[in-house]
Coordinates of C-alpha atoms in Angstrom, one line a residue:
Chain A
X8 CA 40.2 -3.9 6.0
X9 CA 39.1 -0.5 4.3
X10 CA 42.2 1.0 6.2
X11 CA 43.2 2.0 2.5
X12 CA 40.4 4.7 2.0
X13 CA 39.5 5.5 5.8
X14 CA 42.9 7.4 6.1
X15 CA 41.7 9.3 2.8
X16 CA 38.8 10.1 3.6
X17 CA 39.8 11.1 7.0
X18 CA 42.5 13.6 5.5
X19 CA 39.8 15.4 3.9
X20 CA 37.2 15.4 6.3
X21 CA 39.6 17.5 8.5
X22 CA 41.2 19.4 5.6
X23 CA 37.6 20.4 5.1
X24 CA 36.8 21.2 9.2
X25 CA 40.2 23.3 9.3
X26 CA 39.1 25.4 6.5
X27 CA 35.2 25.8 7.4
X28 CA 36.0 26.5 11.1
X29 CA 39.3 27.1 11.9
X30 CA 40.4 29.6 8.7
X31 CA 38.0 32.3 9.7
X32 CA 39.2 32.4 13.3
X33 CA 42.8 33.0 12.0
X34 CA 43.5 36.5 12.6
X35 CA 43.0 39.0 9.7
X36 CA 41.1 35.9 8.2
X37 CA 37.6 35.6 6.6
X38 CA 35.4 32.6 6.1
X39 CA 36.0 31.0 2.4
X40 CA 33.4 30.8 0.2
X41 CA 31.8 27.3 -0.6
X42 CA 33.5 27.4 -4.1
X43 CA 36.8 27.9 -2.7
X44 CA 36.8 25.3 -0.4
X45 CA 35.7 22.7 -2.7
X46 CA 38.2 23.8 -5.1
X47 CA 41.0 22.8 -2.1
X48 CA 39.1 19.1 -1.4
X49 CA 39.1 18.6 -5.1
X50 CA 43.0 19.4 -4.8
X51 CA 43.5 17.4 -1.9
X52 CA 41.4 14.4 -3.6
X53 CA 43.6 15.1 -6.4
X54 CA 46.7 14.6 -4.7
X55 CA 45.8 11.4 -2.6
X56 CA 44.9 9.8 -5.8
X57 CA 47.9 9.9 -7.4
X58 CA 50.0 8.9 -4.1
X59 CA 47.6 5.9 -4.3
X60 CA 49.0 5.3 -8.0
X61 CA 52.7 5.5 -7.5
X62 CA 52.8 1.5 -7.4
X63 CA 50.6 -0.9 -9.1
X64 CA 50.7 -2.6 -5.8
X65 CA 49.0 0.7 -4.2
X66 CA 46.9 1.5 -6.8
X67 CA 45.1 -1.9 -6.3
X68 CA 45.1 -1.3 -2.3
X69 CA 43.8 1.6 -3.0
X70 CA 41.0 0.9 -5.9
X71 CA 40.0 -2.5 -5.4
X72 CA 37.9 -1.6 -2.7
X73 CA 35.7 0.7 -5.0
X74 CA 35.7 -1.9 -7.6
X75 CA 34.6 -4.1 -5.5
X76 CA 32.2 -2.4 -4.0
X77 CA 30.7 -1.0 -7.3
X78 CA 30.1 -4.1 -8.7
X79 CA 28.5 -5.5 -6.1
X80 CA 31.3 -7.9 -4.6
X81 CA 31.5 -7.0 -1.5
X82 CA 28.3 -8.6 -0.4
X83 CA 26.5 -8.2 3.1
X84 CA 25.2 -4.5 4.4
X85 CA 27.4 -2.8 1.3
X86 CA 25.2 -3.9 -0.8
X87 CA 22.6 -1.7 0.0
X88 CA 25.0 0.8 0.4
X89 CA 26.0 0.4 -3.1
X90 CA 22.5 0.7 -4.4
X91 CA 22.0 4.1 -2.6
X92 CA 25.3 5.5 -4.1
X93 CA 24.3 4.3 -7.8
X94 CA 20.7 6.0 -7.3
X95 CA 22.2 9.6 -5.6
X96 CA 25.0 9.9 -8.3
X97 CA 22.7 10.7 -11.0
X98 CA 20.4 12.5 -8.8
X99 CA 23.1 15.0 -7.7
X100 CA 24.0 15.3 -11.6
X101 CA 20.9 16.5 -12.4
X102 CA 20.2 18.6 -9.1
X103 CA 23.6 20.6 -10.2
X104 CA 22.9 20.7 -13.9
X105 CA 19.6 22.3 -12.8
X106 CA 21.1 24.7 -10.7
X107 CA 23.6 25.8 -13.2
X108 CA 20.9 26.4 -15.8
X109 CA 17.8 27.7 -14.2
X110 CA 17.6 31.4 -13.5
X111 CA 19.2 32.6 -10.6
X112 CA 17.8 35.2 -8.3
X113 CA 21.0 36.2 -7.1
X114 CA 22.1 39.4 -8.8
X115 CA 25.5 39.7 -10.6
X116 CA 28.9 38.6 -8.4
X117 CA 30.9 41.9 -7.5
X118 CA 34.2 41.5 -7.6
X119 CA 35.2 45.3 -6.3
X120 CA 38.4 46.4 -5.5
X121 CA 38.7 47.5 -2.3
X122 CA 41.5 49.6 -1.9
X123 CA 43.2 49.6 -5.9
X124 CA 46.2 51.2 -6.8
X125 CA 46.5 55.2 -7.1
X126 CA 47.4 57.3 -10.3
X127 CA 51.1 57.1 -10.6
X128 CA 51.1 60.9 -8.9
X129 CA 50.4 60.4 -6.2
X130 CA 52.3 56.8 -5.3
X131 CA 54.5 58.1 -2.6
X132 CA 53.4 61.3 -1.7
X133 CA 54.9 62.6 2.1
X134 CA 52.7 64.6 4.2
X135 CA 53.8 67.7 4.1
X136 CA 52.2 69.7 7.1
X137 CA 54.0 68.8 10.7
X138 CA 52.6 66.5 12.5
X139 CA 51.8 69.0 15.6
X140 CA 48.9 69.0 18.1
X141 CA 47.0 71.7 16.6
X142 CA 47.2 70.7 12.8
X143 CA 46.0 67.2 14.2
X144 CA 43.4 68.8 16.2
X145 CA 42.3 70.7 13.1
X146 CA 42.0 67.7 10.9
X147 CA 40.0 66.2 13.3
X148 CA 37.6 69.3 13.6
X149 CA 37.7 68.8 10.1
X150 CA 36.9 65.4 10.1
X151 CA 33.7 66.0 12.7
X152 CA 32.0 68.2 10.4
X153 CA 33.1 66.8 6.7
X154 CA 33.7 63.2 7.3
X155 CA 31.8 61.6 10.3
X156 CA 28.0 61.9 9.1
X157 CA 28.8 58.5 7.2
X158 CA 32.5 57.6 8.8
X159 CA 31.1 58.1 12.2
X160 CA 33.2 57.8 14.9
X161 CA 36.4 56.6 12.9
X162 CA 33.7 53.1 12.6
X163 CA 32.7 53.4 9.4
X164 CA 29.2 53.5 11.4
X165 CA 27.9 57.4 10.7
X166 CA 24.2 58.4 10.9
X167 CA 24.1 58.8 6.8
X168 CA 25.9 55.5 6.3
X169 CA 23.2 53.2 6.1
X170 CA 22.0 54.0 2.4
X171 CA 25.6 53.4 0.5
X172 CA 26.6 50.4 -0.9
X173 CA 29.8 50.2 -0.6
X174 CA 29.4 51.1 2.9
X175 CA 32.0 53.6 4.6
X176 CA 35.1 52.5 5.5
X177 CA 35.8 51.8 9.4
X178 CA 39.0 53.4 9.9
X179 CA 39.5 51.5 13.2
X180 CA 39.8 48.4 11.0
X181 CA 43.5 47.1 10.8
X182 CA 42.6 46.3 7.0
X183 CA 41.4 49.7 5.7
X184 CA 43.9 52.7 6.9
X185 CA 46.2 50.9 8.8
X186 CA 47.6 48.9 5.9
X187 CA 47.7 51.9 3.8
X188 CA 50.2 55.0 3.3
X189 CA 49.0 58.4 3.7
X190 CA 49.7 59.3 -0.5
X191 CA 47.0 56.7 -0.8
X192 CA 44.4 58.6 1.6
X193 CA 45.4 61.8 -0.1
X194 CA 44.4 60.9 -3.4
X195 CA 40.7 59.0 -2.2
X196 CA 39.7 62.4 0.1
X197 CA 41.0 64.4 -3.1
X198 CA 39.3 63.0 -6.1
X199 CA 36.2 60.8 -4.3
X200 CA 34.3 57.9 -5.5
X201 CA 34.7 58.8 -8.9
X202 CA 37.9 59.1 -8.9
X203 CA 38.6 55.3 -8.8
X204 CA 39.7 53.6 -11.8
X205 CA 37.1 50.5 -12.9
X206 CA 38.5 48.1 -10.7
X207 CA 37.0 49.9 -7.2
X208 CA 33.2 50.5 -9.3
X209 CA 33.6 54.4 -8.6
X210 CA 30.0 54.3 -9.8
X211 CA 28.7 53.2 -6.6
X212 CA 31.0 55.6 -4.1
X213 CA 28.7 58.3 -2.8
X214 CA 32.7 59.3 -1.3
X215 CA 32.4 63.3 -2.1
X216 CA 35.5 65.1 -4.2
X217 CA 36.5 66.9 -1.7
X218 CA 38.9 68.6 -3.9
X219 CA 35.9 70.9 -4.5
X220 CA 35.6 71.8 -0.6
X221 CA 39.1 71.6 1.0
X222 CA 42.4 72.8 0.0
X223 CA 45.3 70.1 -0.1
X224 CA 46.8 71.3 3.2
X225 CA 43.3 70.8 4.7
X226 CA 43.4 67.4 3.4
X227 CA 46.6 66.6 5.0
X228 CA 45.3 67.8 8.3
X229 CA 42.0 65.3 7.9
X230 CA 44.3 62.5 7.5
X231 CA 46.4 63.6 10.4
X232 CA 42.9 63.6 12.1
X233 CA 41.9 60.7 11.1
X234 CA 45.0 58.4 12.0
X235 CA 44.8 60.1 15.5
X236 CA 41.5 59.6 16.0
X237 CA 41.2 55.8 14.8
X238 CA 44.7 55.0 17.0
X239 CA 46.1 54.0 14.1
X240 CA 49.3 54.5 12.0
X241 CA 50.3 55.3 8.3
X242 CA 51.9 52.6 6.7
X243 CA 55.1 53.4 5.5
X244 CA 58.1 53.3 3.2
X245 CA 60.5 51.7 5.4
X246 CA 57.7 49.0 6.9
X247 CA 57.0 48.1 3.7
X248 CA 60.4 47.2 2.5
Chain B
X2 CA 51.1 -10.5 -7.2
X3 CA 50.4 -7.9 -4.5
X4 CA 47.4 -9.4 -2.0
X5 CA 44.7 -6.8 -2.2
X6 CA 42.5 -6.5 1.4
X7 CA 38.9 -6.8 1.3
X8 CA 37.2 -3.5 2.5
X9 CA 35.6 -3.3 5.8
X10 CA 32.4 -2.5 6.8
X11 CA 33.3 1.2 8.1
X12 CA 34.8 2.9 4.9
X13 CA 31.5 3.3 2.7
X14 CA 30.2 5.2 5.8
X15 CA 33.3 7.9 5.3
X16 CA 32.3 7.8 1.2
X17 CA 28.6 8.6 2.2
X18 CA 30.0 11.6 4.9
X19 CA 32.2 12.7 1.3
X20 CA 29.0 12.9 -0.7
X21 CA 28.1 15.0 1.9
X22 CA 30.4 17.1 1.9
X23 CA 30.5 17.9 -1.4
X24 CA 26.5 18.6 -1.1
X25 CA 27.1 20.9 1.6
X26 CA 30.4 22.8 -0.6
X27 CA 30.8 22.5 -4.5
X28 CA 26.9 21.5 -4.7
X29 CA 24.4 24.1 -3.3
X30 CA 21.8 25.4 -5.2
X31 CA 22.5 28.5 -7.2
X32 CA 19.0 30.1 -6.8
X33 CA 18.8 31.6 -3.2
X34 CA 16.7 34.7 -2.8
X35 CA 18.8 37.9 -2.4
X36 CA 18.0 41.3 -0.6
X37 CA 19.7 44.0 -2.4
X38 CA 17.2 43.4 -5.8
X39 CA 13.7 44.6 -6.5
X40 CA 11.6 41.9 -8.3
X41 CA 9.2 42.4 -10.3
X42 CA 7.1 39.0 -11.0
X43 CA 4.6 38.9 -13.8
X44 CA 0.5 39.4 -13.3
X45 CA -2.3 37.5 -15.4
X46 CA -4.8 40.1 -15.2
X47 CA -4.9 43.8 -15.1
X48 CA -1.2 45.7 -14.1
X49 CA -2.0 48.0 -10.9
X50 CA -0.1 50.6 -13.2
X51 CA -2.2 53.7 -11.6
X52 CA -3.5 52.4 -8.5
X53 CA -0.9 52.3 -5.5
X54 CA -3.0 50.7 -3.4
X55 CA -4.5 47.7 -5.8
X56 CA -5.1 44.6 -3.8
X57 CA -2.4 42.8 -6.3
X58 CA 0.0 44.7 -5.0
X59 CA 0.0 42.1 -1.6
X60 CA 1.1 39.5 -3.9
X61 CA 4.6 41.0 -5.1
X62 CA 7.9 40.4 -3.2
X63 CA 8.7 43.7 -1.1
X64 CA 12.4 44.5 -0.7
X65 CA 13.5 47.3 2.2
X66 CA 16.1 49.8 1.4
X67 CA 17.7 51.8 3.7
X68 CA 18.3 55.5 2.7
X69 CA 20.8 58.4 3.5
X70 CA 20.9 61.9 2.8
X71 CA 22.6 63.0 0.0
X72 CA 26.2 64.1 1.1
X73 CA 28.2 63.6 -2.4
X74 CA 27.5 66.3 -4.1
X75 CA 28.2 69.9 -2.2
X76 CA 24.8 71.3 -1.9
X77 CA 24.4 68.5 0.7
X78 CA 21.6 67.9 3.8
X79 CA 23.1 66.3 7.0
X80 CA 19.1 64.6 8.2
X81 CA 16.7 63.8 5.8
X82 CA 12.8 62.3 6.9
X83 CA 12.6 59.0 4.6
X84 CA 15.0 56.3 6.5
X85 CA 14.0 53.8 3.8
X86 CA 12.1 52.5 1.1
X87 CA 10.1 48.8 0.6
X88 CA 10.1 48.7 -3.5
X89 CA 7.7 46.0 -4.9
X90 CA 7.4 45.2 -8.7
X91 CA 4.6 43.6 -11.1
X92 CA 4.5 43.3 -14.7
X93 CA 2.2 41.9 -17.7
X94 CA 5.0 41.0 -19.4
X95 CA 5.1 44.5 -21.7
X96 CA 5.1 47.2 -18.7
X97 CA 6.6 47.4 -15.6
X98 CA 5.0 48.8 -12.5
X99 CA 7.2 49.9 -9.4
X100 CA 6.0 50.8 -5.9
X101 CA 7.8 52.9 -3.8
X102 CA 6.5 53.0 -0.3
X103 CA 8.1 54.9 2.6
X104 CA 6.9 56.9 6.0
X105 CA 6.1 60.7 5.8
X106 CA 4.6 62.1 8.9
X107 CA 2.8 64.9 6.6
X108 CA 1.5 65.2 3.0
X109 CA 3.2 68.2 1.0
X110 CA 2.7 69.6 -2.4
X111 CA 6.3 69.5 -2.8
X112 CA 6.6 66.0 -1.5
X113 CA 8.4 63.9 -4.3
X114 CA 9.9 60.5 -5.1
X115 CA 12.4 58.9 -8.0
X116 CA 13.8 56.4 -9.3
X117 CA 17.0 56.3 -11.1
X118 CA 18.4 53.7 -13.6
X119 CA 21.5 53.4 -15.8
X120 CA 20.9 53.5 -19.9
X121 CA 22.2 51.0 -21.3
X122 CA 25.3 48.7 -20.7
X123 CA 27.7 51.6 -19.5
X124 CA 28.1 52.6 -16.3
X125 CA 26.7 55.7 -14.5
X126 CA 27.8 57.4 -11.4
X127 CA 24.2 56.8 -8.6
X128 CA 24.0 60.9 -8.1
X129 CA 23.1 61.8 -11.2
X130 CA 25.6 60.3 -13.4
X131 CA 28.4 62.4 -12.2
X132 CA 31.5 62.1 -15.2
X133 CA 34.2 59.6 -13.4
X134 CA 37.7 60.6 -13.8
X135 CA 38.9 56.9 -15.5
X136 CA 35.5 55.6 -16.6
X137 CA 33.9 56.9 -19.0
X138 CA 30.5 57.0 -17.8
X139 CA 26.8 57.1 -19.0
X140 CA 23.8 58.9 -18.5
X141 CA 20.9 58.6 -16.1
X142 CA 17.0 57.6 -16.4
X143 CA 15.1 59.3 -13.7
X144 CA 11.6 58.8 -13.4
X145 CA 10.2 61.4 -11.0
X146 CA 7.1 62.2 -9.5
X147 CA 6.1 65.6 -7.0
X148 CA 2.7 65.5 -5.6
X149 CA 1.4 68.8 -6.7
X150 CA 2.4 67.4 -10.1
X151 CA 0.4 64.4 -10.0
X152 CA 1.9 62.5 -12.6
X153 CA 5.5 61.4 -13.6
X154 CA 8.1 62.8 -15.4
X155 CA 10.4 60.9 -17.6
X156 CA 13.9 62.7 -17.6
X157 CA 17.4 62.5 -18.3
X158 CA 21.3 63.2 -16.5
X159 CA 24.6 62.8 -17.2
X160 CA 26.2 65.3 -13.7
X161 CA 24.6 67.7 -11.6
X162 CA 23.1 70.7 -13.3
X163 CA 22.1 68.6 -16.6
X164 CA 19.0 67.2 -15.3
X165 CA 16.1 68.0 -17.6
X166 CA 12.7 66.3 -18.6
X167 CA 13.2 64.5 -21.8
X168 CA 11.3 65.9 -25.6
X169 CA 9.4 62.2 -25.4
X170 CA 7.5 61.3 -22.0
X171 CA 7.5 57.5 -21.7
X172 CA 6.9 57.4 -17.6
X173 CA 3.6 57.4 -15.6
X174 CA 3.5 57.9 -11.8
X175 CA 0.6 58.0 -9.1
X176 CA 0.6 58.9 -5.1
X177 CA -1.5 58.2 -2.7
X178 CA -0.8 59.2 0.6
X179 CA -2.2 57.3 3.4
X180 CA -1.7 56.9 7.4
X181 CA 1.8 58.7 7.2
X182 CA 3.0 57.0 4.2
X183 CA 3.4 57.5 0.7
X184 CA 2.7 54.8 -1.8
X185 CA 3.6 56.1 -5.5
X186 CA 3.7 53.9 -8.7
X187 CA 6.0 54.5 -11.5
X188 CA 5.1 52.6 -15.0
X189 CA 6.5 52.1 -18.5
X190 CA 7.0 50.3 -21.3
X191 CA 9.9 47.8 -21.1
X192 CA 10.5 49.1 -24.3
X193 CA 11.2 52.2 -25.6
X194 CA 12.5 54.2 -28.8
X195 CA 14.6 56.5 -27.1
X196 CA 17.5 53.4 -26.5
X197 CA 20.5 56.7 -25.8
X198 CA 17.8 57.9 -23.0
X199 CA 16.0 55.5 -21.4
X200 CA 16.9 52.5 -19.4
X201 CA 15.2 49.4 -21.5
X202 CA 14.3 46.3 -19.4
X203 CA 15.0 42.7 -20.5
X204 CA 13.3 40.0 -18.5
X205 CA 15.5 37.8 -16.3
X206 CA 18.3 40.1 -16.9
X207 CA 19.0 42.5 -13.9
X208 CA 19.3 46.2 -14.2
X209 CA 21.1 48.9 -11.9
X210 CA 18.2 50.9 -9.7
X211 CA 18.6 53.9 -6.9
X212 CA 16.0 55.8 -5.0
X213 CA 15.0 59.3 -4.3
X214 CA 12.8 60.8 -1.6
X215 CA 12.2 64.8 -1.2
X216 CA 10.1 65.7 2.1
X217 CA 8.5 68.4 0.8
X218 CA 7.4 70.2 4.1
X219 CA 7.9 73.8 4.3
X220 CA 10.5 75.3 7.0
X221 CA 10.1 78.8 8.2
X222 CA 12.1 79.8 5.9
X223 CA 8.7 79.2 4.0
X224 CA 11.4 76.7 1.7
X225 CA 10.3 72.7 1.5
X226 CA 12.7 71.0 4.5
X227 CA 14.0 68.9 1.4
X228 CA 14.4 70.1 -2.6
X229 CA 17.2 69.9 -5.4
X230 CA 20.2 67.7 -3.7
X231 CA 19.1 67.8 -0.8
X232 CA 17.7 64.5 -0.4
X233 CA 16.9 61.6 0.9
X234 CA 19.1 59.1 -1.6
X235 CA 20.3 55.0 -2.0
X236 CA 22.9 54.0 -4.1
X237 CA 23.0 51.4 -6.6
X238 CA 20.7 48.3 -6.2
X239 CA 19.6 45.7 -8.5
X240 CA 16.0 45.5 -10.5
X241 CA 15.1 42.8 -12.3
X242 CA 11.7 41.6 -14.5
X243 CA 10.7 38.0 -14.2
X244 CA 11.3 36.2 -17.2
X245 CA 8.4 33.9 -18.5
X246 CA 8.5 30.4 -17.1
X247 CA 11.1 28.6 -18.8
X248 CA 10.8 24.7 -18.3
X249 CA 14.2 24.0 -20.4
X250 CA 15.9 23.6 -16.9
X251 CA 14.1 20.7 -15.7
X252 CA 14.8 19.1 -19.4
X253 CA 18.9 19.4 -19.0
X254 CA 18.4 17.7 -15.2
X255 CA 16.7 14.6 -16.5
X256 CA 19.0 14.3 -19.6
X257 CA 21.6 15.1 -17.2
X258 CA 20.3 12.0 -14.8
X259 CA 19.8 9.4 -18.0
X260 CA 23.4 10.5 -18.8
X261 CA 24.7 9.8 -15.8
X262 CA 22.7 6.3 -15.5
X263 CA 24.1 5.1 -18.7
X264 CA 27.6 6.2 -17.3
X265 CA 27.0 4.2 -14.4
X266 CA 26.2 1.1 -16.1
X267 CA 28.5 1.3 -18.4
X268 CA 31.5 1.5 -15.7
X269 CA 30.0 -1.2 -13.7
X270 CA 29.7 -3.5 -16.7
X271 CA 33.2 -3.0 -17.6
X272 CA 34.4 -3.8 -14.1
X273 CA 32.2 -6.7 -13.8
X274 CA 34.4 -8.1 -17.1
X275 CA 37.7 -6.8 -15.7
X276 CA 37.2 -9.1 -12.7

């Protein structure tokens, strides 16, 4: 008899299951936050609501069942089900208009840019020392004594890490180097945290100008180093196309 | 005239799972406790302003920050002594009182501790409000305190090499050092006149804070194991007064509620005459 809104409500329960539990397990995936994911079942509720309203045949399957149930038709063990739903409604009204008025404890929401786009400069910059065994080997003795107190061991994980927020980047990570070219690496070991434009909050990267320190052809070398050393490659030009 | 089916006795059980659901997504609570803020709640009686060790000090929310040595600026130090920092906060509603508490195996005269905040709305590099190549940045607030000093020193940044004590001295600051640990306490105004120089605190509104330890030991080189840059640093964190209780909240819910109610009986009234 309630076949009409079972199927509904079905759809979303499992709408909702796929993307609390299965999203995040989706390679290169992450968990969606709570606001996200009841944006899509307000979508999906959206959606089945007007399907239900293509006919006025439909749209009666489809609502007389809450009519009827609102007002009290339906009779028999609903009834007291209809009671509980007209109590919680205003209840959760005013549980979420306090929550969106009282003070929150949670500080301001970050929305930091992880990896934002480079001066125009340096947008496809080629490495320009040869990629040999000995220039790698100096970037990565490079990298030991510069780089690995907070990068650690390619892990983002270094004995000085703890402290920062952002924390260092883990190289090994398919997201961080991996997905970037080399001009890009270039200009962040070059110019630091403060080098970023608004976007990436240079105000909290404790990442040194290294400018200062290292000559561009030693900078190359790190990167060389650093790609080595993580087992990952640039990307590039022609994988990007 | 289409027949319309009579709903069974399973579907409300789905709409109850839906309410549900929406509790447990679009509906949760925006008022969880974070860890990345100091907070410091308000006090009825005396603020422990020079006393580190004041009983009411038990009674504040302690938040654990790990620290690092400072590596961004050049004169850098690789190990530093203080691995982190529990920050509590009390105020009387006029001054704020910050206590900085972290393990030092010996007392020092050069043994030192800071606190750094932005000034005003525009941002500020953490080390010492280096200039940002596409931000235009702001100065720093540092409240310091050494131990052969004994009191603290309001000063002033905006990059490395422009730190200097400010002409007005707002801050106070008292150690004590006990069984291997340093407990100072940093006061002020939440108010001051110098707006351009000092960080100025608005209850319930959160500020930017960072942290600075010096271990102050001397090395055989007869120089403290940690001075200048070479410290023991955090970046940015989040500070934030308590605001006085505000009961407007609770007001908007049960308006909220009657809302809602009158809604409700108006809907079913209608549908009750549509039938």
């Amino acid at each position: 008899m309630g076949g009409v809104l079972v199927r509904p409500i079905i759809l979303t329960v499992l709408i909702y299951l796929f993307l609390k539990f299965i999203v995040p397990t989706l390679p290169h995936s992450a968990p969606l936050p709570s606001s996200l994911i009841f944006l899509y079942l307000m979508l999906t509720t959206a959606g089945i609501v007007i399907f239900a309203t293509l006919s006025g045949a439909s749209k009666d399957a489809f609502f007389g069942p809450i009519f009827r149930f609102l007002t009290g038709e339906s009779g028999g063990a609903l009834s007291s089900a209809r009671y509980l739903v007209l109590a919680l409604f205003p209840l959760l009204v005013g549980w979420q208009t306090y929550g969106s008025t009282a003070f929150s404890d949670a500080p301001p929401a970050e929305n930091r840019t992880i990896h934002p786009a480079p001066p125009g400069e340096y947008t496809g910059l080629s490495n320009p020392v040869p990629k040999t065994p000995d220039n790698i080997m100096y970037g990565k003795g490079l990298y030991a004594s510069r780089c690995s107190p907070c990068h650690g061991n390619f892990d983002g994980k270094g004995f000085a890490a703890p402290g920062f927020t952002p924390p260092p980047a883990n190289f090994k990570d398919p997201t961080t180097i991996a997905m970037l070219q080399e001009s890009f690496l270039f200009w962040r070991i070059k110019k630091g945290g403060v080098g970023l434009p608004v976007e990436g909050m240079p105000w909290k990267s404790a990442m040194p100008r290294w400018e200062l320190e290292l000559s561009d052809e030693d900078i190359w070398k790190v990167i060389m180093g650093e790609y080595d050393g993580a087992g990952q490659k640039p990307r590039t030009w022609d994988e990007s196309e | 005239m289409a027949r319309v089916r009579r709903p069974g006795a399973r579907w409300w059980v789905g709409a109850v799972g839906l309410v549900g659901l929406c509790l447990a997504t679009g509906l949760q609570p925006a008022f969880s406790q974070q860890s990345v803020s100091v907070r410091a709640t308000l006090v009825k009686g005396a603020l422990p302003a020079d006393d580190p060790t004041a009983a009411v000090w038990a009674t504040a929310a302690v938040s654990e920050f790990p620290m690092s040595p400072q590596v961004h600026w050049p004169v850098r130090i690789t190990e530093v002594t203080a691995k982190s920092v529990k920050v509590r906060g009390l105020h009387d509603g006029t001054t704020v009182a910050i206590l900085v508490e972290y393990s030092d195996p010996s007392e020092d005269p050069d043994d030192a501790a800071a606190l750094e905040f932005m000034v005003g709305d525009t941002k500020a590099h953490f080390a010492h409000g280096q200039p940002m190549a596409q931000v235009e940045g702001g100065p720093v607030n540092i409240w310091y305190w050494k131990n052969k000093d004994g009191k603290g020193v309001d000063m002033g940044a905006k990059g490395f090499g422009t730190l200097k004590p400010h002409a007005h001295q707002d801050v106070k600051a008292k150690g004590v050092y006990q069984g291997g640990a340093w407990k100072v306490v940093f006061s002020r105004p939440f108010h001051t006149e110098h707006v351009d120089e000092d960080t100025q605190f608005k209850p319930g509104e959160f500020a930017s804070i960072a942290f600075a330890i010096w271990d102050g030991k001397k090395t055989d080189t007869g120089q403290p194991k940690e001075k200048g840059s070479e410290k023991a640093i955090s970046s940015w964190w989040y500070f934030r007064a308590d605001a006085p209780p505000d009961y407007s909240p609770y007001m908007y819910a049960l308006l909220a509620v009657a809302l809602a109610l009158g809604f409700e009986l108006v809907l079913v009234r209608r549908l009750k005459k549509g039938s």
